[in-house]
Coordinates of N, CA and C in Angstrom, one line a residue:
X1 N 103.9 109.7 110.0 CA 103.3 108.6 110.7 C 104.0 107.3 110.3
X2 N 104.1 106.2 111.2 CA 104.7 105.3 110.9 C 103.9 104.1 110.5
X3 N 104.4 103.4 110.1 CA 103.1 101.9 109.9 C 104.4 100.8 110.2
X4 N 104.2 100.1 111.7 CA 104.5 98.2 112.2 C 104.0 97.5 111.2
X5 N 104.8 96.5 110.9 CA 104.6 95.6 110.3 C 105.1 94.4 111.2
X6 N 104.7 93.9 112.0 CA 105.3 93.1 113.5 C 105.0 91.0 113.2
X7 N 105.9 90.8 112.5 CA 106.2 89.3 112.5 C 106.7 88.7 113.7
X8 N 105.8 87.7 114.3 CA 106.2 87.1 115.4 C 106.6 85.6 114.9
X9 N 107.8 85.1 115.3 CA 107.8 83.6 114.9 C 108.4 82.4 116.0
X10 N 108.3 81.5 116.1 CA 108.4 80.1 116.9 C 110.0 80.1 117.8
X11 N 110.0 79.0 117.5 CA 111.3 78.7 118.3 C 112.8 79.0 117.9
X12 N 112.9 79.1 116.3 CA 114.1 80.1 115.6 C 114.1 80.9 115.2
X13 N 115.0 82.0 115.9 CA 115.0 83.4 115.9 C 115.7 83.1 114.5
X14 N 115.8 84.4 113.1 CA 116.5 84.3 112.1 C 117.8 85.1 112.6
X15 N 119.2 84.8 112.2 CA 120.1 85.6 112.2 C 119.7 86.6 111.9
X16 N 120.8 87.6 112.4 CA 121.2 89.5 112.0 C 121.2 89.2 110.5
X17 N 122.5 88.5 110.5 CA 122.8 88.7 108.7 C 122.0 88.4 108.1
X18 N 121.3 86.7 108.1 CA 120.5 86.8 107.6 C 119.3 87.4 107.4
X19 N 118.8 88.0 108.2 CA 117.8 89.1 108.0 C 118.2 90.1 107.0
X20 N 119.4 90.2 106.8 CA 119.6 91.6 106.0 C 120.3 90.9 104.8
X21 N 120.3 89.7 104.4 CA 120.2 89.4 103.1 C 119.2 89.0 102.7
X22 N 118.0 88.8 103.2 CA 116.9 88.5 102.9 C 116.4 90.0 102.2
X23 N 116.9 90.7 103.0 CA 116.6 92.5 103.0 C 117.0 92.6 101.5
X24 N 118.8 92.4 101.4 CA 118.9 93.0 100.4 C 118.6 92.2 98.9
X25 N 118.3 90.7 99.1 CA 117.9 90.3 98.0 C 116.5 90.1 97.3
X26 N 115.9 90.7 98.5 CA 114.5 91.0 98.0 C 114.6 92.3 97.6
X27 N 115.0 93.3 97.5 CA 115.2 94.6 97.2 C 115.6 94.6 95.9
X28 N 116.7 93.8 95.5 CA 117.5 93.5 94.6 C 118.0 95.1 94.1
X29 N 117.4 95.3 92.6 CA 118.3 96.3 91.9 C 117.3 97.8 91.9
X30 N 116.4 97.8 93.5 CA 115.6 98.9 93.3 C 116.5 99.1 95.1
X31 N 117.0 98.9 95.6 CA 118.1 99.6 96.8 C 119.1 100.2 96.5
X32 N 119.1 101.4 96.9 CA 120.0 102.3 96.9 C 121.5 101.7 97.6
X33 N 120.5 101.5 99.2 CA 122.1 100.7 100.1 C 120.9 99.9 101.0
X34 N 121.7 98.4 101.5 CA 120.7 98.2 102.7 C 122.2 98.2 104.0
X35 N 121.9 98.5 105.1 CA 123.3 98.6 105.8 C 122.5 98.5 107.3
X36 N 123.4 97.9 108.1 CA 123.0 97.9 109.9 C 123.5 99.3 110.4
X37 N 122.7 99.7 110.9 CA 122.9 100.8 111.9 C 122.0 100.9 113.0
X38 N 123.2 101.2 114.0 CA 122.6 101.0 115.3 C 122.1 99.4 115.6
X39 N 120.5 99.5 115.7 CA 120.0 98.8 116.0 C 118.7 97.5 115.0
X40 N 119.4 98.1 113.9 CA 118.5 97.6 112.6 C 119.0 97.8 111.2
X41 N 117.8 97.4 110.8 CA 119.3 97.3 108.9 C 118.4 98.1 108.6
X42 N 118.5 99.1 107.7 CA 118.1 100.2 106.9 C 118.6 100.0 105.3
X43 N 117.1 99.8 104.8 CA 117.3 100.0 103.4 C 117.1 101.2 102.5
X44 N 117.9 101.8 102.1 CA 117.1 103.3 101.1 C 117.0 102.4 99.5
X45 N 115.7 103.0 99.1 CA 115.4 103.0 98.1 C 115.8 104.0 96.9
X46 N 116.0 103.3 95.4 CA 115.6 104.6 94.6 C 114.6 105.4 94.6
X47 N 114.8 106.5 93.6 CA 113.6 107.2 93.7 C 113.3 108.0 94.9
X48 N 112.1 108.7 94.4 CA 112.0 109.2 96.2 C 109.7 109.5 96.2
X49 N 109.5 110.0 97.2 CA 108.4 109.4 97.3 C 107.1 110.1 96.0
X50 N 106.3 109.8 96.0 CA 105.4 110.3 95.0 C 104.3 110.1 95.6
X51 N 103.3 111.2 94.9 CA 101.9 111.3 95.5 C 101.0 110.6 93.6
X52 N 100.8 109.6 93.8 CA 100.1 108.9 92.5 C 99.2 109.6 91.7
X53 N 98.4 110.4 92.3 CA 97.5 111.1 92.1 C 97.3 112.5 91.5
X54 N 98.9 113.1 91.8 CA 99.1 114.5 91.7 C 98.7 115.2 90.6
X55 N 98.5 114.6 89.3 CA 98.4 114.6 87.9 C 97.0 114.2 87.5
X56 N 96.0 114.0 88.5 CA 94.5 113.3 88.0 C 94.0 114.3 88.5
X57 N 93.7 115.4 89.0 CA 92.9 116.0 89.2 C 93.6 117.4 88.8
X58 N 92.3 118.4 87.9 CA 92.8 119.4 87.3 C 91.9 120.8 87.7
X59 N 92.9 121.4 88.9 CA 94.3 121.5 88.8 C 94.6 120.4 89.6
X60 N 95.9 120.5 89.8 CA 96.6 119.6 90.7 C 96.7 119.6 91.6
X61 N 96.3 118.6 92.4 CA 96.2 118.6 93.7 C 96.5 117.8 94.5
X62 N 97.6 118.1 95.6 CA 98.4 116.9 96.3 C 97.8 116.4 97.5
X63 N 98.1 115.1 97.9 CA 97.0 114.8 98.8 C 98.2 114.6 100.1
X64 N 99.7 114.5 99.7 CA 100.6 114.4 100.5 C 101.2 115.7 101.1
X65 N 101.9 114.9 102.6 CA 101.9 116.7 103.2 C 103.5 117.0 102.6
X66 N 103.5 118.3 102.6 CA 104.6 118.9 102.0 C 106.1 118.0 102.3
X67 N 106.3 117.5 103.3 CA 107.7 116.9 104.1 C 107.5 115.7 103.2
X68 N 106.9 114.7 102.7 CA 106.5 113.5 102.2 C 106.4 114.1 100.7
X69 N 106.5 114.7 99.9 CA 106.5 115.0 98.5 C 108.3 114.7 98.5
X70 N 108.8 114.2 97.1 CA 109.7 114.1 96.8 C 111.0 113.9 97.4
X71 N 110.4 113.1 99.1 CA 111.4 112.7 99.9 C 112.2 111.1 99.9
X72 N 113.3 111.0 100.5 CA 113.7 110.0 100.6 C 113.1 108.4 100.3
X73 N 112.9 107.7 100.1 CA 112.4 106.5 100.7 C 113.1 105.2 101.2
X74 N 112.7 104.6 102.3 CA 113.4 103.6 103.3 C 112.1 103.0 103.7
X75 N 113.1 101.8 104.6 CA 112.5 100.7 105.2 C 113.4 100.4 106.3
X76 N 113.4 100.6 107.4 CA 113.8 99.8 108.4 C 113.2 98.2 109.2
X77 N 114.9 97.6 109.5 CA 113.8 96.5 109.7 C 114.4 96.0 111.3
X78 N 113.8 95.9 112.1 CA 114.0 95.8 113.6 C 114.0 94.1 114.0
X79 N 115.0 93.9 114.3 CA 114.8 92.5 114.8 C 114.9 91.9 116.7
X80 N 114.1 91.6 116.7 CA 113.8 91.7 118.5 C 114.4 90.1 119.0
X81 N 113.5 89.8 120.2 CA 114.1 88.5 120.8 C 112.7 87.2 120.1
X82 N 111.8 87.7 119.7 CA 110.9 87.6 119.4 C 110.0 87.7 118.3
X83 N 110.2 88.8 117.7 CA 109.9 89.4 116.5 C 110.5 90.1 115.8
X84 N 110.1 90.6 114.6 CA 110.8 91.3 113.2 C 109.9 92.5 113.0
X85 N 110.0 93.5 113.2 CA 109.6 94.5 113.0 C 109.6 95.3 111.7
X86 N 108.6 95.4 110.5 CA 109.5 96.1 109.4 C 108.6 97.8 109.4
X87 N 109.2 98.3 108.9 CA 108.5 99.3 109.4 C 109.2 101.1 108.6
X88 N 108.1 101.1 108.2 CA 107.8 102.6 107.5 C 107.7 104.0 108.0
X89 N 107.9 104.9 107.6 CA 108.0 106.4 108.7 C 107.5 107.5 107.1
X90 N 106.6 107.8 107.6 CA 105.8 108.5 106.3 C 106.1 108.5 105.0
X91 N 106.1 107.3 104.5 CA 106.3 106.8 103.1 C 105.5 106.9 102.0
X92 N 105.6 106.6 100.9 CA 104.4 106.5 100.0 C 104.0 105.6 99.8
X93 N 102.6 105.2 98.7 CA 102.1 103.9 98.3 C 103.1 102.5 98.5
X94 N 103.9 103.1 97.4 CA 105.1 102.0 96.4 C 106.1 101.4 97.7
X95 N 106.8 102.4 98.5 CA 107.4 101.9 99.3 C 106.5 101.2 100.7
X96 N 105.2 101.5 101.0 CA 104.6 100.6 102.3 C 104.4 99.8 101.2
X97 N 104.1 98.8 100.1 CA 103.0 98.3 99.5 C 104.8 97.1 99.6
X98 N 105.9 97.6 99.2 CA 107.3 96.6 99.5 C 107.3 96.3 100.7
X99 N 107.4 97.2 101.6 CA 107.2 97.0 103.1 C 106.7 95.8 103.3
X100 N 105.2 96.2 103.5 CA 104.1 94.4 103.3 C 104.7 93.5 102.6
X101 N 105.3 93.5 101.4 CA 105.7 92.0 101.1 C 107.1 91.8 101.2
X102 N 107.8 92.7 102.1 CA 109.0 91.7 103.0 C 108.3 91.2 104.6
X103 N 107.5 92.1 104.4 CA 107.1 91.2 106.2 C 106.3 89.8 105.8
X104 N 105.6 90.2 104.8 CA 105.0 88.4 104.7 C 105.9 87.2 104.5
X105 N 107.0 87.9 103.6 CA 107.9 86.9 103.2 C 108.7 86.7 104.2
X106 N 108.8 87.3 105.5 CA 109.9 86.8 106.5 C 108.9 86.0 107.5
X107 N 107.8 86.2 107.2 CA 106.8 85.4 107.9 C 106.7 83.8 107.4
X108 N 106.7 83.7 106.2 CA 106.4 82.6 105.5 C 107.9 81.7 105.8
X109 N 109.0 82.6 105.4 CA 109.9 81.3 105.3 C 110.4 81.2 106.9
X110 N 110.4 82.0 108.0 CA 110.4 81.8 109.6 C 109.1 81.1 109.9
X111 N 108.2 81.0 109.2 CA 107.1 80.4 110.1 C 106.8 81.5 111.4
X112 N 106.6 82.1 110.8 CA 105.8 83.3 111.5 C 104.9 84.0 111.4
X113 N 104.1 84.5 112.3 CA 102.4 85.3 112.0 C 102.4 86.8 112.5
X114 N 102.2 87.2 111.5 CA 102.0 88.9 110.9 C 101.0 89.0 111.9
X115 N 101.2 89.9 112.8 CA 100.0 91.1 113.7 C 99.3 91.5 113.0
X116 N 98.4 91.8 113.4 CA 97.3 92.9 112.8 C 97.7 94.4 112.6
X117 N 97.9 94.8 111.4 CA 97.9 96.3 112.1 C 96.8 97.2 111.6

């Protein structure tokens, strides 16, 4: 499942590049790579996903589905004519919880307002 994170802002669109140094210096030394492709910058993360929980209940018991255990983790970020898209594709806690605070932070310094999601 995915989760939008959809910043809409005013009258200045932010550049490509700069979108994706914003990307990679908020990432800093926990990005694997951030790079354009296609049609958006893709960042991979270290690490890969975790279920927080896996280890609190005895026995153990995973609450994530099998494809989301010990997979990849990324962040794509979509830039439109109008908005900034950041956006997650069945991720864990740690990586949506970064997710949210690059979309605020592109919100704040564009002067832009975060949708509901």
């Amino acid at each position: 499942m995915a989760q939008d994170r959809l910043i809409r802002w005013g009258a200045k669109r932010p550049a490509r590049a700069d979108l994706g140094a914003a990307l990679e210096d908020y990432l800093g030394g926990i990005a694997e790579s951030v790079a354009w492709r296609e049609d958006r910058w893709f960042a991979v993360l270290k690490g890969t996903t975790r279920d927080p929980f896996r280890r609190v209940e005895h026995p153990p018991v995973s609450r994530y589905p099998e494809e989301l255990q010990n997979a990849e983790r990324w962040i794509e970020v979509w830039i439109g004519d109008s908005s900034i898209d950041v956006i997650t594709r069945m991720q864990d806690e740690i990586t949506n919880r970064i997710a949210d605070g690059f979309a605020a932070l592109c919100a704040r310094h564009w002067n832009g307002k975060e949708d509901e999601h």
